[in-house]
Short mmCIF file of C-alpha atoms in Angstrom, two decimals:
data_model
loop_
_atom_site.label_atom_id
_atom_site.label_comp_id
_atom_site.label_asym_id
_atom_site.label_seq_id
_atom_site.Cartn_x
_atom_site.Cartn_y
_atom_site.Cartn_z
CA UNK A 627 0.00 0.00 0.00
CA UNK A 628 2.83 2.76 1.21
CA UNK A 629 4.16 1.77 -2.79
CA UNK A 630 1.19 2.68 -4.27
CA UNK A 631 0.92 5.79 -2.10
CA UNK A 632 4.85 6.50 -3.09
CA UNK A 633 4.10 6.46 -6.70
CA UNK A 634 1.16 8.59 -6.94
CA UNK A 635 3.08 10.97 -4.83
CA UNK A 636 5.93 10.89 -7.49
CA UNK A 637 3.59 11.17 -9.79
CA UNK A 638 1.69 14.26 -9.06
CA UNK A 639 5.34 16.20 -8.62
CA UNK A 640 6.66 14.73 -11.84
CA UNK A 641 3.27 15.95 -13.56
CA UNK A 642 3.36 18.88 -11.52
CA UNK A 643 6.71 20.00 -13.05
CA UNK A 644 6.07 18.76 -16.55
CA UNK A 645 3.44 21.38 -16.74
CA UNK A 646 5.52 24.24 -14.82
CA UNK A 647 8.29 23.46 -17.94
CA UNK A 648 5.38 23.44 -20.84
CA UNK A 649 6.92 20.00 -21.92
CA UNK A 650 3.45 18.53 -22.41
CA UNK A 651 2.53 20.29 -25.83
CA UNK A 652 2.58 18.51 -29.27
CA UNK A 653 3.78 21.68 -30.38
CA UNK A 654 6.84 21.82 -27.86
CA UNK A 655 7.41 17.92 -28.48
CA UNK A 656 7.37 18.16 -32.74
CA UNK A 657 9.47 21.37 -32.20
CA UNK A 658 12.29 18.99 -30.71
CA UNK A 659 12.09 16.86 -32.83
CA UNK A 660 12.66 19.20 -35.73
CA UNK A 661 15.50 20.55 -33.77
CA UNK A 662 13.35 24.57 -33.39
CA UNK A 663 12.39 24.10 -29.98
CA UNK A 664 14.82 22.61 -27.50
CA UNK A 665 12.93 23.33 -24.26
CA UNK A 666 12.36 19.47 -24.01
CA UNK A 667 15.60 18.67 -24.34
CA UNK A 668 17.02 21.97 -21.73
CA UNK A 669 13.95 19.44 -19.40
CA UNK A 670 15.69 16.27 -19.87
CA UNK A 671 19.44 16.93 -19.60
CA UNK A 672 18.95 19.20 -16.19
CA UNK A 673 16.96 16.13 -15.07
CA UNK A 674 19.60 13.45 -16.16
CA UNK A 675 21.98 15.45 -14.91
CA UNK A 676 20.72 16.67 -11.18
CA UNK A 677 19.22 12.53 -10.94
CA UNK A 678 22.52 10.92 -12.21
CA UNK A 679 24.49 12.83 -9.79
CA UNK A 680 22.43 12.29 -6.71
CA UNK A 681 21.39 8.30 -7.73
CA UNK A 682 25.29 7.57 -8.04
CA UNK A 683 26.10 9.00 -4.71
CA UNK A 684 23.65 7.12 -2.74
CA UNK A 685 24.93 4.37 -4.91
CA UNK A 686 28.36 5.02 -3.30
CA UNK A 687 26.94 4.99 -0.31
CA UNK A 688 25.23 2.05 -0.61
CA UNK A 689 21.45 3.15 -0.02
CA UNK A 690 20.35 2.48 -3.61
CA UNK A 691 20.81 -0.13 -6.19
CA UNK A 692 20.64 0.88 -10.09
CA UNK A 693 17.84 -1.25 -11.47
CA UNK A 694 19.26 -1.87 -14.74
CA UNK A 695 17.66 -3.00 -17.75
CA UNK A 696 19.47 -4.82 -20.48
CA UNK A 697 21.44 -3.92 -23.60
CA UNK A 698 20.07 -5.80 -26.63
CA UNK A 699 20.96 -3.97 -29.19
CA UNK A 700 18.72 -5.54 -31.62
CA UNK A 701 15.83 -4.89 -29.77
CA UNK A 702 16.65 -1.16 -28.48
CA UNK A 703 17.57 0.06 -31.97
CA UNK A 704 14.60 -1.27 -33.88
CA UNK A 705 11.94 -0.42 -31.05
CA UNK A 706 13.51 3.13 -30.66
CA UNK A 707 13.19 3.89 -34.43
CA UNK A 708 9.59 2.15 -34.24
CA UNK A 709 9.42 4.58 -31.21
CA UNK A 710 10.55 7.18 -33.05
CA UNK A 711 8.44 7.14 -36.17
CA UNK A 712 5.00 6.59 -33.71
CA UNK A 713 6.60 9.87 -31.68
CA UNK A 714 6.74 11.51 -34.55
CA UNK A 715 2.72 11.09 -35.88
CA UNK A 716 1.32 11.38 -32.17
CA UNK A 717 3.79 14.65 -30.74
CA UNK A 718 3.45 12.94 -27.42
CA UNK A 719 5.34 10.12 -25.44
CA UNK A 720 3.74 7.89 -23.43
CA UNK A 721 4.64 9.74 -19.94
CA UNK A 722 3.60 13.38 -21.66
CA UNK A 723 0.53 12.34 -23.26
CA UNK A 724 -1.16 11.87 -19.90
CA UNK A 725 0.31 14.98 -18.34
CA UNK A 726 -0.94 16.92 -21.72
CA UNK A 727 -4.99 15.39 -20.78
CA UNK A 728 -4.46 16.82 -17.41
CA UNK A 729 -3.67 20.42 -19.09
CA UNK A 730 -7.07 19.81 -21.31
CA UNK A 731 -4.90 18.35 -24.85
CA UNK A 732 -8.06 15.80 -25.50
CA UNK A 733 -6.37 14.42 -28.57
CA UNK A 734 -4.10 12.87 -26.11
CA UNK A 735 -6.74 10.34 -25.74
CA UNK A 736 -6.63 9.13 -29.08
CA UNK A 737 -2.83 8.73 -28.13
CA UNK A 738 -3.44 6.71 -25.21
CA UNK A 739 -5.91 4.21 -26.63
CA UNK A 740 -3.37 3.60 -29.73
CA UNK A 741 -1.08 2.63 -27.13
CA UNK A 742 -2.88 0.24 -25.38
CA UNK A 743 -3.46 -1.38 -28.67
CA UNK A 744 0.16 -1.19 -29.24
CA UNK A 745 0.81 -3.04 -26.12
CA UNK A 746 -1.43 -5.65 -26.73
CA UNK A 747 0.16 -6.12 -30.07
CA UNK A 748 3.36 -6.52 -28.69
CA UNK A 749 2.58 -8.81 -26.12
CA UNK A 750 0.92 -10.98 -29.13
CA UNK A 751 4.20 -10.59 -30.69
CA UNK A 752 6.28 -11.46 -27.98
CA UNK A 753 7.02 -14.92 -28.34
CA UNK A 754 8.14 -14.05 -32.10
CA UNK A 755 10.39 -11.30 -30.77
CA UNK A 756 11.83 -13.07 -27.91
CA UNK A 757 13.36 -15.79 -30.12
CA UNK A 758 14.29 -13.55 -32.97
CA UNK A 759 15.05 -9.33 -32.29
CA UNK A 760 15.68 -10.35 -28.64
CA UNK A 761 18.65 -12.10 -28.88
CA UNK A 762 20.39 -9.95 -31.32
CA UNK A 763 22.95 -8.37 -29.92
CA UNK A 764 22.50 -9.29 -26.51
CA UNK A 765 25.34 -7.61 -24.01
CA UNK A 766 22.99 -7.81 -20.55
CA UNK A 767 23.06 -5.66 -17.73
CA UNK A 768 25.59 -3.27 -18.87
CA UNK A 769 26.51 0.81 -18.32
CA UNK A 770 29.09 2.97 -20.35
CA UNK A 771 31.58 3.17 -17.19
CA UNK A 772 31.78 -0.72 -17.31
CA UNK A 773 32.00 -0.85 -21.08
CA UNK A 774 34.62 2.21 -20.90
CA UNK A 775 36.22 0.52 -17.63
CA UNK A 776 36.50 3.51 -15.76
CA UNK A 777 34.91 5.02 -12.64
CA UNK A 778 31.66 6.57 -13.22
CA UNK A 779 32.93 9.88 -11.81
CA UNK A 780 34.30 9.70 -14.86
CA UNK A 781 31.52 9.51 -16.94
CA UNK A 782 29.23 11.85 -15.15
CA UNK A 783 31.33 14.90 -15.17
CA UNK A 784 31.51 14.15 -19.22
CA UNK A 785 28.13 14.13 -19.57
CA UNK A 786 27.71 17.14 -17.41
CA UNK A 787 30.22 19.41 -19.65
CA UNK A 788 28.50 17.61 -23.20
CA UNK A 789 24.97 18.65 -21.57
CA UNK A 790 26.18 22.69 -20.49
CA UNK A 791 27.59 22.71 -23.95
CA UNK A 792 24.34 21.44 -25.38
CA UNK A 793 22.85 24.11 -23.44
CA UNK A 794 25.04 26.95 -24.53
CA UNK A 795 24.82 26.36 -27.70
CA UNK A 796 20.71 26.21 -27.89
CA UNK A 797 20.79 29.34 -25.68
CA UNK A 798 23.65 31.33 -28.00
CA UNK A 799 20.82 30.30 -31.08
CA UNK A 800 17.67 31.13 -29.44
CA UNK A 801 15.94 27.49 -29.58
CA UNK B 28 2.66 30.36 -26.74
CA UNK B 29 -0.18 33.09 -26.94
CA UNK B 30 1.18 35.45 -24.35
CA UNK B 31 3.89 35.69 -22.19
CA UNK B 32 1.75 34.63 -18.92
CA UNK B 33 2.00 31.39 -20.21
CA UNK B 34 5.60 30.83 -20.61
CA UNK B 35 5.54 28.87 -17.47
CA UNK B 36 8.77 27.90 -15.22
CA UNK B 37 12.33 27.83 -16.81
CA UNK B 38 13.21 24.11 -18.21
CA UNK B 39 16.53 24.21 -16.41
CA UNK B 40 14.43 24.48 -12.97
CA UNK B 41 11.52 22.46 -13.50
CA UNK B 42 14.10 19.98 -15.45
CA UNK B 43 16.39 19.83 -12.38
CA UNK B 44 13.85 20.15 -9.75
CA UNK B 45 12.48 16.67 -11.99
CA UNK B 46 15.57 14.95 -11.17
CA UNK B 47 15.41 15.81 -7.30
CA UNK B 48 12.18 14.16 -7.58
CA UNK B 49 13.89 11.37 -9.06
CA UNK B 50 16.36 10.84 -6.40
CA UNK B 51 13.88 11.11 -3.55
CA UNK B 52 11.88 8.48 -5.66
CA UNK B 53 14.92 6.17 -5.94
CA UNK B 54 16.07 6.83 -2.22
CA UNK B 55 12.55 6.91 -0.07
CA UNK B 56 10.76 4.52 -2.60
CA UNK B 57 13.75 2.05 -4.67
CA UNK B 58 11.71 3.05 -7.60
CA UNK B 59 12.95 4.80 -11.10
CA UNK B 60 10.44 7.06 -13.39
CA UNK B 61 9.04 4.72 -15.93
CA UNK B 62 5.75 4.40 -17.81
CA UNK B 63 5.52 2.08 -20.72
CA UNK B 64 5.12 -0.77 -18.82
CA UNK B 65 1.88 0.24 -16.91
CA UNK B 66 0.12 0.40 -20.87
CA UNK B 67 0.94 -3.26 -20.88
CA UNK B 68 -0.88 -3.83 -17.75
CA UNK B 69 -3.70 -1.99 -18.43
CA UNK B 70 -3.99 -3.71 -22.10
CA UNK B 71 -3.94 -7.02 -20.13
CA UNK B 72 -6.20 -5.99 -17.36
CA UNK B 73 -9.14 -5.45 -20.85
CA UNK B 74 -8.25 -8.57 -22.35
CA UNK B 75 -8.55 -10.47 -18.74
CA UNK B 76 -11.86 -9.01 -18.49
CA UNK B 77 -13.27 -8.97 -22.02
CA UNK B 78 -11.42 -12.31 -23.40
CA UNK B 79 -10.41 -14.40 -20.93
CA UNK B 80 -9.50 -17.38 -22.13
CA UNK B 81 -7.10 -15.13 -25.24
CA UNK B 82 -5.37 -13.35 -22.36
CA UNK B 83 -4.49 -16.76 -20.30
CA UNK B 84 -2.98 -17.81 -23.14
CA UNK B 85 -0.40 -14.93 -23.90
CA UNK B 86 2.46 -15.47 -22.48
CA UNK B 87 3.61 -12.08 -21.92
CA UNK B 88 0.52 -11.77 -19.20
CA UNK B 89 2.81 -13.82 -17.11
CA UNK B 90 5.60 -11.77 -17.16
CA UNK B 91 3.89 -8.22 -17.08
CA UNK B 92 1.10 -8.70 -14.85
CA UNK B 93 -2.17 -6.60 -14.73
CA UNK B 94 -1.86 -5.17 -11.81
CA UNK B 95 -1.91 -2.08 -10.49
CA UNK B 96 1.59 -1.23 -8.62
CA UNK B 97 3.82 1.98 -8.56
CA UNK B 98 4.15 2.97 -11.86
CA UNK B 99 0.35 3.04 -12.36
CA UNK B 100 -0.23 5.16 -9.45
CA UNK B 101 3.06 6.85 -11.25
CA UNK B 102 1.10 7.27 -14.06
CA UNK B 103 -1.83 8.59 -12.88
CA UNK B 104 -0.30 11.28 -10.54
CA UNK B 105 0.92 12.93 -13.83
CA UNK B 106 -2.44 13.10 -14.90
CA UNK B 107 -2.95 15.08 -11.70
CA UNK B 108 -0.21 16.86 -11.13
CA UNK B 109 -0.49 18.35 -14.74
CA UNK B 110 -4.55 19.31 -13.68
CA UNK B 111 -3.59 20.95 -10.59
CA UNK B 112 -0.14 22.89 -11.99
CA UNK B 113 -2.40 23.98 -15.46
CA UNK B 114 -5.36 24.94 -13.09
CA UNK B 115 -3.68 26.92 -10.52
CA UNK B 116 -1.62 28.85 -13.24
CA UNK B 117 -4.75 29.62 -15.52
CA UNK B 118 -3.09 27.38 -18.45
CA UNK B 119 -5.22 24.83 -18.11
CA UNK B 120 -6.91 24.88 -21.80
CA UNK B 121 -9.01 22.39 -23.65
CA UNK B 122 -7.17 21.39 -27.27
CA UNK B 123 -8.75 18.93 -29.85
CA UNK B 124 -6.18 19.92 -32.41
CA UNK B 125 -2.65 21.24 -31.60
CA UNK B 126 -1.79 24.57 -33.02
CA UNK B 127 1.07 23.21 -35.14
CA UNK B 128 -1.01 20.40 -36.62
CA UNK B 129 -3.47 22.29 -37.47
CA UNK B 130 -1.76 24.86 -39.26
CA UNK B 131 -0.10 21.92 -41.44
CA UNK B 132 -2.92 19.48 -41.81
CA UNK B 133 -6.08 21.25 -41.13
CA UNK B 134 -8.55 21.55 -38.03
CA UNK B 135 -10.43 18.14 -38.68
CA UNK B 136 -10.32 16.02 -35.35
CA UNK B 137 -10.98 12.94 -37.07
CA UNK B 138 -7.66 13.30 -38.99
CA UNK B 139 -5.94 14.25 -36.13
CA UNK B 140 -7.57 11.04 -34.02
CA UNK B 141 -6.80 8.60 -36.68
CA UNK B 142 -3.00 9.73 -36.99
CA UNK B 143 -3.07 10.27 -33.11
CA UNK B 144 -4.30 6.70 -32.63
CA UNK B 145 -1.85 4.71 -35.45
CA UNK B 146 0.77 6.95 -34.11
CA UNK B 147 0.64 5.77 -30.43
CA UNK B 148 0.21 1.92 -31.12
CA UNK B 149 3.89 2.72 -33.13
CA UNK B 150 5.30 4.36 -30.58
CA UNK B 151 4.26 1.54 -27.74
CA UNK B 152 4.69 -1.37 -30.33
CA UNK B 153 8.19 -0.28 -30.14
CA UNK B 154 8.91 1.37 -26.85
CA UNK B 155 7.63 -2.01 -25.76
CA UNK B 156 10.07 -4.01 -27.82
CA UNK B 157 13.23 -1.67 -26.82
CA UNK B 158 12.01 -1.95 -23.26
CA UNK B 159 12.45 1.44 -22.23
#
């Protein structure tokens, strides 16, 4: 019960803020996508960046565990350009398409019931994929400072200075 | 963007205050954002109620569950949190058809709905298959 409680909590802040940042319009969403409106992306990075920090300290410290998911590559490259090409008709992801019906966007109901036909789809599919797609390419439970073989206060601080640059330059070009 | 009233908070704050979120989520709860998962639940909660004897035999039932757990409560906070941030700020604001599609492939809300629909069963098919 305290889990369910926990994740509508999370929930109403991560909503909360999605709206405070305007992330939740198709036209904010297309506009990334076309590279003329990077306020999603100025979202994302600060939160990868603030979350990857903080998540990798505890780690440290030994209060959390990373809850990894496997590398397939076979699998993550086709379903993110499947991803990509669905993101691209609807203008919403799954997570923003429910914020954008609590800000009164409607049409995101047409998203959300061609996503729950997706997912049935897919899990009619899955025995297919799981001998095929799923096994392409299959590295497991993997992250870039074990691949790289360095500390992950490596990689962070990297990622930090890519993601101010990123920022800089979409500030310096008005997007 | 009609006006400037409705610019909102910067993305760098509401972006970084996101990830504090995500930290306290990780730390309090040992959960990570995620939502994909929670449209697989929900399609097998209709088939488990609708079709029975189809949904006992997909396999995938068995692995993702329809149940309702963290990430649907996850899920449904959004829905929320975007109400009461969009209400208390005035930008609350019903849309059939965004702005931008509009002004490239007309006002009709049946196109939009059909494209809408197709669009989202893509995106799922294959956030679904990538597991993200």
């Amino acid at each position: 019960m305290n889990m369910l409680i926990y994740g509508f909590i999370t929930g109403i802040l991560f909503g909360f803020l999605l709206q405070k940042g305007r992330v939740l319009r198709y036209d904010k969403q297309i506009g990334a996508l076309l590279l003329q409106d990077m306020t999603i992306v100025k979202f994302m990075f600060s939160s990868i960046m603030v979350a990857m920090v903080g998540i990798y300290i505890l780690k440290d410290m030994g209060m959390v565990k990373l809850d990894l998911k496997p590398t397939i590559l076979g699998a993550n490259i086709l379903g993110s350009i499947i991803f990509g090409l669905g993101w691209g008709m609807l203008g919403y992801c799954p997570g923003t398409q429910i914020g954008a019906l609590g800000e009164g966007r409607w049409d995101a109901l047409w998203g959300i019931g061609g996503m729950i036909v997706g997912a049935a789809l897919h899990a009619e599919a899955y025995p297919y994929l799981k001998g095929t797609v799923m096994t392409w390419g299959n590295y497991g439970k993997i992250t870039l400072p074990d691949i790289l073989d360095v500390s992950h206060w490596v990689v962070i601080p990297v990622f930090i200075i890519f993601g101010l640059i990123v920022f800089l330059i979409c500030e310096r070009k008005g997007l | 963007m009609r006006s400037n009233k409705d610019s909102g908070w910067s993305p760098y704050l509401a972006g970084s205050l996101t990830g504090l979120v995500a930290i306290l989520s990780v730390w309090i709860g040992d959960k990570f954002y995620g939502v994909s998962t929670t449209f697989s639940r929900v399609a097998g909660m209709i088939e488990k109620y609708f079709t029975p004897e189809r949904f006992t035999s997909i396999e995938y039932f068995t692995r993702v569950a329809p149940k309702i757990d963290w990430q649907f409560m996850f899920v449904i906070g959004i829905f929320l949190g975007a109400l009461i941030s969009s209400i208390t700020s005035k930008s609350f604001k019903w849309v059939s058809v965004p702005d931008r599609w509009r002004s490239r492939f007309g006002s009709s809300i049946i196109k939009r709905a059909f494209f809408a629909f197709i669009g989202g069963a893509v995106a799922m098919f294959g956030a679904r298959l990538a597991d993200g």
